[in-house]
Amino acid sequence: TGDVGLNNLKATDYVNVVLQALMRVSPVRNFFLAQKAAHAGNQSLMVQRFGELTRKVWNSRNFKGQVSPHEFMQAVLAASKRRFLVDAQGDPMEFLMWLLHTLHHDLSGKKKGGKSVINRCFQGELEVTTVGGDAAVAPEKMPFYMLALDLPQAPLFQDVMEKNTIPQVPLYQILQKFDGETEYEVLRGGRKKFKVSRLPRYLIVHHKRFTRNNFFVEKNPTIVTFPVKNLQLSDHIPVPNGPDGKPAPSKYNLVANICHDGKPEVGSYRAMVYHRADGNWYETQDLTVTEVLPQQVVLTECYLQIYELQPEVGSAGAAA
């Protein structure tokens, strides 16, 4: 179970890829699978509908191999005040961030600083240092659900021989944004340096592929090369220390990869997801689910990724 397609209700591929990706996050899946219908009256409609959808996707008696997110999308329309629509394609990154914040807000009893399965899985922390100015400013601690990575500018002009060349950049190179040394110009915020001060159990990475202005959306076609397994963050950026004073575990495996195909305004999204039960990768595009090789996962214009932190061998969680 779990490798099922989702109906595209009209232009909801941007929602389907996010749902497929979140279904790979075991603690979130398990939390909603364990929910009882009897408790539904105490929950928000969004929490109810997301739980119902999770249980349909992971229902071992679902022989159709497909699920309709119709009721879930009705709840999204209402809760987002029609920000996310059925008949107009949206941005999976914006939808994912909205969905995580909404579910966390509803599950944590709407309390500031409350806990939920969402922030226990996805929330990390950044140390942000403002550079320049007369007075020394102490670094700020900022929680995050997602790390946004800037892609290098694609070349504007190429000679005749290289007209089909698509630039490539390794993931570790664009991760340098979080090395604590490189200064970045932030809109209306001056120059800042970023360092990860707490790693999340599930790391969401957003490759900033689209640039929007008043007239059109531009897409950066740069291919990002990344490992499917054993992304050792400590090899590329400083990582925080654990309680023992040693660097905290920072080895991640990819569990979901959302990519965009085609032109910005008319393209489509698909998700490649890791199915732990059989150890295989599957490409999901609405109702179509196809087994793919791990080598095919990296040959995509990745847009959103979810990495899972690997417990250190010998630690309590290593056998879980």
CSV table of C-alpha atoms in Angstrom, one decimal:
chain,number,residue,atom,x,y,z
A,1,THR,CA,0.0,0.0,0.0
A,2,GLY,CA,1.0,3.6,-0.4
A,3,ASP,CA,2.0,3.6,-4.0
A,4,VAL,CA,-1.3,4.8,-5.4
A,5,GLY,CA,-2.2,7.6,-7.8
A,6,LEU,CA,-4.3,10.7,-7.1
A,7,ASN,CA,-6.9,12.1,-9.4
A,8,ASN,CA,-6.1,15.5,-11.0
A,9,LEU,CA,-9.3,17.3,-10.3
A,10,LYS,CA,-8.5,19.9,-13.1
A,11,ALA,CA,-5.2,21.6,-12.3
A,12,THR,CA,-4.3,20.0,-9.0
A,13,ASP,CA,-1.0,18.3,-10.0
A,14,TYR,CA,0.7,20.9,-7.7
A,15,VAL,CA,-1.3,19.6,-4.7
A,16,ASN,CA,-0.9,15.9,-5.7
A,17,VAL,CA,2.9,16.0,-5.7
A,18,VAL,CA,2.9,17.6,-2.2
A,19,LEU,CA,0.5,14.9,-0.8
A,20,GLN,CA,2.6,12.1,-2.4
A,21,ALA,CA,5.8,13.6,-0.8
A,22,LEU,CA,4.2,14.0,2.7
A,23,MET,CA,3.0,10.4,2.6
A,24,ARG,CA,6.7,9.4,2.7
A,25,VAL,CA,7.2,11.1,6.1
A,26,SER,CA,6.7,8.1,8.4
A,27,PRO,CA,5.9,10.0,11.7
A,28,VAL,CA,3.3,12.2,9.9
A,29,ARG,CA,1.7,9.2,8.1
A,30,ASN,CA,1.7,7.1,11.3
A,31,PHE,CA,0.1,9.9,13.3
A,32,PHE,CA,-2.8,10.3,10.9
A,33,LEU,CA,-3.2,6.5,10.4
A,34,ALA,CA,-3.6,6.2,14.2
A,35,GLN,CA,-6.3,8.8,14.3
A,36,LYS,CA,-9.8,7.5,15.2
A,37,ALA,CA,-12.9,8.7,13.5
A,38,ALA,CA,-14.5,9.1,17.0
A,39,HIS,CA,-12.2,12.0,17.7
A,40,ALA,CA,-13.0,13.8,14.5
A,41,GLY,CA,-15.4,16.3,16.1
A,42,ASN,CA,-12.6,17.8,18.1
A,43,GLN,CA,-10.4,18.5,15.0
A,44,SER,CA,-10.4,21.2,12.3
A,45,LEU,CA,-11.8,20.2,8.9
A,46,MET,CA,-8.3,20.4,7.4
A,47,VAL,CA,-6.9,17.9,10.0
A,48,GLN,CA,-10.0,15.6,9.4
A,49,ARG,CA,-9.6,15.6,5.6
A,50,PHE,CA,-5.9,15.2,5.6
A,51,GLY,CA,-6.3,12.2,8.0
A,52,GLU,CA,-9.0,10.7,5.8
A,53,LEU,CA,-6.9,11.0,2.7
A,54,THR,CA,-3.8,9.5,4.4
A,55,ARG,CA,-5.9,6.5,5.5
A,56,LYS,CA,-7.2,6.0,2.0
A,57,VAL,CA,-3.7,6.1,0.4
A,58,TRP,CA,-2.4,3.6,2.9
A,59,ASN,CA,-5.5,1.3,3.0
A,60,SER,CA,-4.4,-2.2,2.2
A,61,ARG,CA,-7.9,-3.0,0.8
A,62,ASN,CA,-7.7,-0.2,-1.8
A,63,PHE,CA,-7.6,-2.4,-4.9
A,64,LYS,CA,-8.3,0.5,-7.3
A,65,GLY,CA,-4.7,1.9,-6.9
A,66,GLN,CA,-6.1,5.4,-7.0
A,67,VAL,CA,-7.6,7.9,-4.5
A,68,SER,CA,-9.5,11.2,-5.2
A,69,PRO,CA,-8.5,14.2,-3.1
A,70,HIS,CA,-11.9,15.9,-3.8
A,71,GLU,CA,-13.0,16.3,-0.1
A,72,PHE,CA,-9.5,17.4,0.9
A,73,MET,CA,-9.5,20.1,-1.8
A,74,GLN,CA,-12.9,21.4,-0.7
A,75,ALA,CA,-11.4,21.9,2.8
A,76,VAL,CA,-8.3,23.6,1.3
A,77,LEU,CA,-10.5,26.0,-0.7
A,78,ALA,CA,-12.3,27.0,2.4
A,79,ALA,CA,-9.3,27.1,4.8
A,80,SER,CA,-7.1,29.0,2.4
A,81,LYS,CA,-9.9,31.4,1.4
A,82,ARG,CA,-9.6,30.3,-2.2
A,83,ARG,CA,-5.8,31.0,-2.4
A,84,PHE,CA,-5.3,27.4,-3.7
A,85,LEU,CA,-7.7,26.5,-6.4
A,86,VAL,CA,-8.8,23.3,-8.3
A,87,ASP,CA,-8.9,24.9,-11.7
A,88,ALA,CA,-5.7,27.1,-11.6
A,89,GLN,CA,-2.3,25.6,-11.1
A,90,GLY,CA,-0.5,26.8,-8.0
A,91,ASP,CA,3.0,26.6,-6.6
A,92,PRO,CA,3.8,23.3,-4.7
A,93,MET,CA,6.3,25.2,-2.5
A,94,GLU,CA,3.7,27.7,-1.4
A,95,PHE,CA,1.1,25.0,-1.0
A,96,LEU,CA,3.4,22.8,1.1
A,97,MET,CA,4.4,25.7,3.4
A,98,TRP,CA,0.7,26.7,3.8
A,99,LEU,CA,-0.3,23.1,4.5
A,100,LEU,CA,2.4,22.5,7.1
A,101,HIS,CA,1.6,25.8,9.0
A,102,THR,CA,-2.1,25.1,8.9
A,103,LEU,CA,-1.9,21.5,10.1
A,104,HIS,CA,0.6,22.6,12.9
A,105,HIS,CA,-1.6,25.5,13.9
A,106,ASP,CA,-4.7,23.3,14.1
A,107,LEU,CA,-3.0,20.3,15.8
A,108,SER,CA,-1.1,22.4,18.4
A,109,GLY,CA,-4.3,24.0,19.8
A,110,LYS,CA,-3.5,27.3,18.0
A,111,LYS,CA,-1.0,28.2,20.8
A,112,LYS,CA,2.2,30.1,20.0
A,113,GLY,CA,5.1,27.8,20.7
A,114,GLY,CA,2.9,24.7,20.7
A,115,LYS,CA,4.1,21.3,19.6
A,116,SER,CA,2.7,19.0,16.9
A,117,VAL,CA,3.9,16.1,14.8
A,118,ILE,CA,4.5,18.7,12.1
A,119,ASN,CA,7.1,20.9,13.8
A,120,ARG,CA,8.7,17.8,15.5
A,121,CYS,CA,9.4,16.5,12.0
A,122,PHE,CA,10.2,19.5,9.9
A,123,GLN,CA,11.3,22.4,12.1
A,124,GLY,CA,14.9,23.4,12.2
A,125,GLU,CA,16.6,26.6,13.3
A,126,LEU,CA,18.9,29.1,11.6
A,127,GLU,CA,21.3,31.5,13.2
A,128,VAL,CA,21.2,34.7,11.2
A,129,THR,CA,23.8,37.4,11.5
A,130,THR,CA,23.3,40.9,10.1
A,131,VAL,CA,26.5,42.3,8.6
A,132,GLY,CA,27.5,45.9,8.6
A,133,GLY,CA,26.0,48.9,10.4
A,134,ASP,CA,27.7,50.7,13.3
A,135,ALA,CA,26.6,48.7,16.3
A,136,ALA,CA,27.4,45.0,16.6
A,137,VAL,CA,24.1,43.0,16.3
A,138,ALA,CA,23.8,39.7,18.1
A,139,PRO,CA,22.8,36.7,15.8
A,140,GLU,CA,19.1,36.0,15.6
A,141,LYS,CA,17.7,32.5,16.0
A,142,MET,CA,15.0,31.8,13.4
A,143,PRO,CA,12.9,28.6,13.1
A,144,PHE,CA,12.5,27.2,9.6
A,145,TYR,CA,10.5,24.5,7.8
A,146,MET,CA,12.4,24.8,4.5
A,147,LEU,CA,15.8,25.8,3.3
A,148,ALA,CA,15.6,27.9,0.1
A,149,LEU,CA,18.6,27.4,-2.2
A,150,ASP,CA,19.5,29.9,-5.0
A,151,LEU,CA,20.4,28.5,-8.4
A,152,PRO,CA,23.3,30.1,-10.3
A,153,GLN,CA,22.1,32.4,-13.2
A,154,ALA,CA,21.7,30.4,-16.4
A,155,PRO,CA,23.9,31.9,-19.1
A,156,LEU,CA,22.1,34.3,-21.3
A,157,PHE,CA,24.2,33.8,-24.4
A,158,GLN,CA,25.9,30.7,-25.7
A,159,ASP,CA,27.9,30.1,-28.8
A,160,VAL,CA,26.5,28.1,-31.7
A,161,MET,CA,28.2,24.9,-30.6
A,162,GLU,CA,26.8,25.0,-27.1
A,163,LYS,CA,23.2,26.1,-27.8
A,164,ASN,CA,21.8,23.0,-26.1
A,165,THR,CA,24.0,23.0,-23.1
A,166,ILE,CA,22.1,23.0,-19.8
A,167,PRO,CA,24.2,24.2,-16.8
A,168,GLN,CA,24.8,21.9,-13.9
A,169,VAL,CA,25.6,22.6,-10.3
A,170,PRO,CA,26.3,20.2,-7.4
A,171,LEU,CA,24.0,20.5,-4.4
A,172,TYR,CA,26.9,21.0,-2.0
A,173,GLN,CA,27.9,24.2,-3.9
A,174,ILE,CA,24.5,25.9,-3.5
A,175,LEU,CA,24.4,24.8,0.2
A,176,GLN,CA,27.3,27.2,0.8
A,177,LYS,CA,24.6,29.8,1.5
A,178,PHE,CA,24.4,28.2,5.0
A,179,ASP,CA,28.2,28.1,5.7
A,180,GLY,CA,27.9,31.0,8.2
A,181,GLU,CA,30.6,32.9,6.2
A,182,THR,CA,29.1,33.8,2.9
A,183,GLU,CA,27.2,37.2,2.9
A,184,TYR,CA,23.9,37.5,1.1
A,185,GLU,CA,22.0,40.6,0.2
A,186,VAL,CA,18.5,40.3,1.5
A,187,LEU,CA,15.7,42.5,0.1
A,188,ARG,CA,15.0,45.3,2.7
A,189,GLY,CA,17.2,43.5,5.1
A,190,GLY,CA,20.8,44.4,4.3
A,191,ARG,CA,23.6,41.8,4.2
A,192,LYS,CA,23.2,38.6,6.2
A,193,LYS,CA,25.0,35.4,7.0
A,194,PHE,CA,23.2,32.1,7.6
A,195,LYS,CA,24.1,29.0,9.6
A,196,VAL,CA,22.0,26.0,10.6
A,197,SER,CA,21.8,25.9,14.5
A,198,ARG,CA,19.4,23.0,14.7
A,199,LEU,CA,18.8,20.3,12.1
A,200,PRO,CA,15.3,18.9,11.5
A,201,ARG,CA,14.5,15.2,11.3
A,202,TYR,CA,13.1,15.8,7.8
A,203,LEU,CA,14.9,18.5,5.8
A,204,ILE,CA,12.8,20.2,3.1
A,205,VAL,CA,14.9,21.8,0.3
A,206,HIS,CA,13.5,24.3,-2.1
A,207,HIS,CA,15.4,25.0,-5.3
A,208,LYS,CA,14.5,28.5,-6.4
A,209,ARG,CA,13.8,27.7,-10.0
A,210,PHE,CA,11.2,30.4,-10.8
A,211,THR,CA,11.7,34.2,-10.9
A,212,ARG,CA,8.5,36.3,-11.0
A,213,ASN,CA,8.1,39.9,-12.1
A,214,ASN,CA,5.2,42.0,-13.2
A,215,PHE,CA,5.1,40.7,-16.7
A,216,PHE,CA,6.1,37.0,-16.7
A,217,VAL,CA,7.6,34.0,-14.9
A,218,GLU,CA,11.1,32.9,-15.8
A,219,LYS,CA,12.4,29.4,-15.2
A,220,ASN,CA,16.0,28.5,-14.5
A,221,PRO,CA,16.8,25.2,-16.2
A,222,THR,CA,20.0,24.5,-14.2
A,223,ILE,CA,20.3,20.8,-13.3
A,224,VAL,CA,21.2,20.3,-9.6
A,225,THR,CA,23.2,17.1,-9.0
A,226,PHE,CA,22.5,15.5,-5.6
A,227,PRO,CA,22.9,12.2,-3.8
A,228,VAL,CA,19.9,10.0,-3.3
A,229,LYS,CA,21.6,8.4,-0.3
A,230,ASN,CA,24.1,9.6,2.3
A,231,LEU,CA,24.0,13.4,1.9
A,232,GLN,CA,26.5,14.2,4.7
A,233,LEU,CA,25.7,17.8,5.5
A,234,SER,CA,28.7,18.1,7.9
A,235,ASP,CA,31.0,17.6,4.9
A,236,HIS,CA,29.7,20.8,3.3
A,237,ILE,CA,28.4,23.2,6.0
A,238,PRO,CA,28.9,23.6,9.7
A,239,VAL,CA,26.4,21.6,11.7
A,240,PRO,CA,25.4,22.1,15.4
A,241,ASN,CA,26.9,20.0,18.2
A,242,GLY,CA,24.9,17.4,20.0
A,243,PRO,CA,24.5,17.2,23.8
A,244,ASP,CA,27.9,15.3,23.9
A,245,GLY,CA,29.7,18.2,22.3
A,246,LYS,CA,30.3,16.3,19.1
A,247,PRO,CA,28.8,17.3,15.7
A,248,ALA,CA,25.1,16.2,15.6
A,249,PRO,CA,24.2,13.4,13.2
A,250,SER,CA,23.8,15.0,9.7
A,251,LYS,CA,23.5,12.2,7.2
A,252,TYR,CA,20.3,12.4,5.2
A,253,ASN,CA,18.6,10.1,2.6
A,254,LEU,CA,16.2,11.5,0.0
A,255,VAL,CA,12.6,10.3,0.4
A,256,ALA,CA,10.7,12.6,-2.1
A,257,ASN,CA,11.7,14.6,-5.1
A,258,ILE,CA,9.2,17.0,-6.8
A,259,CYS,CA,10.2,18.3,-10.2
A,260,HIS,CA,8.8,20.6,-12.8
A,261,ASP,CA,8.6,19.8,-16.6
A,262,GLY,CA,8.0,22.3,-19.4
A,263,LYS,CA,7.5,26.0,-19.5
A,264,PRO,CA,6.7,27.9,-16.3
A,265,GLU,CA,3.1,28.8,-17.1
A,266,VAL,CA,2.0,25.6,-18.8
A,267,GLY,CA,4.3,22.9,-17.4
A,268,SER,CA,3.4,20.2,-15.0
A,269,TYR,CA,4.7,18.7,-11.7
A,270,ARG,CA,5.5,15.1,-10.9
A,271,ALA,CA,6.9,13.5,-7.7
A,272,MET,CA,9.4,10.7,-7.3
A,273,VAL,CA,9.0,9.0,-3.9
A,274,TYR,CA,10.8,6.3,-2.0
A,275,HIS,CA,8.7,3.4,-0.9
A,276,ARG,CA,10.3,1.9,2.2
A,277,ALA,CA,8.3,-1.3,2.1
A,278,ASP,CA,9.9,-2.6,-1.0
A,279,GLY,CA,13.0,-0.3,-1.3
A,280,ASN,CA,11.9,1.0,-4.7
A,281,TRP,CA,11.4,4.5,-6.1
A,282,TYR,CA,8.2,5.4,-7.9
A,283,GLU,CA,7.4,8.3,-10.2
A,284,THR,CA,3.9,9.6,-9.5
A,285,GLN,CA,2.1,11.9,-11.9
A,286,ASP,CA,-1.6,12.2,-10.9
A,287,LEU,CA,-3.1,8.7,-11.6
A,288,THR,CA,0.1,7.2,-13.1
A,289,VAL,CA,2.5,5.4,-10.8
A,290,THR,CA,5.6,3.9,-12.4
A,291,GLU,CA,8.6,2.2,-10.8
A,292,VAL,CA,11.9,4.1,-11.6
A,293,LEU,CA,15.6,3.5,-10.9
A,294,PRO,CA,17.4,5.8,-8.4
A,295,GLN,CA,19.6,7.0,-11.2
A,296,GLN,CA,16.5,8.4,-12.9
A,297,VAL,CA,15.5,10.4,-9.9
A,298,VAL,CA,18.6,12.6,-10.2
A,299,LEU,CA,18.0,13.4,-13.9
A,300,THR,CA,15.2,15.9,-13.2
A,301,GLU,CA,14.7,19.6,-12.8
A,302,CYS,CA,14.2,19.2,-9.0
A,303,TYR,CA,12.1,21.9,-7.3
A,304,LEU,CA,11.3,20.5,-3.8
A,305,GLN,CA,13.0,17.7,-1.9
A,306,ILE,CA,12.4,16.0,1.4
A,307,TYR,CA,15.5,14.4,3.0
A,308,GLU,CA,15.2,12.1,6.1
A,309,LEU,CA,17.9,12.2,8.8
A,310,GLN,CA,19.6,8.9,9.3
A,311,PRO,CA,20.2,7.7,12.9
A,312,GLU,CA,23.8,7.0,13.8
A,313,VAL,CA,24.6,3.3,13.9
A,314,GLY,CA,24.5,2.2,17.5
A,315,SER,CA,22.0,4.9,18.5
A,316,ALA,CA,18.7,4.1,20.1
A,317,GLY,CA,16.8,5.1,16.9
A,318,ALA,CA,19.0,3.1,14.5
A,319,ALA,CA,16.8,0.0,14.7
A,320,ALA,CA,13.5,1.9,14.6
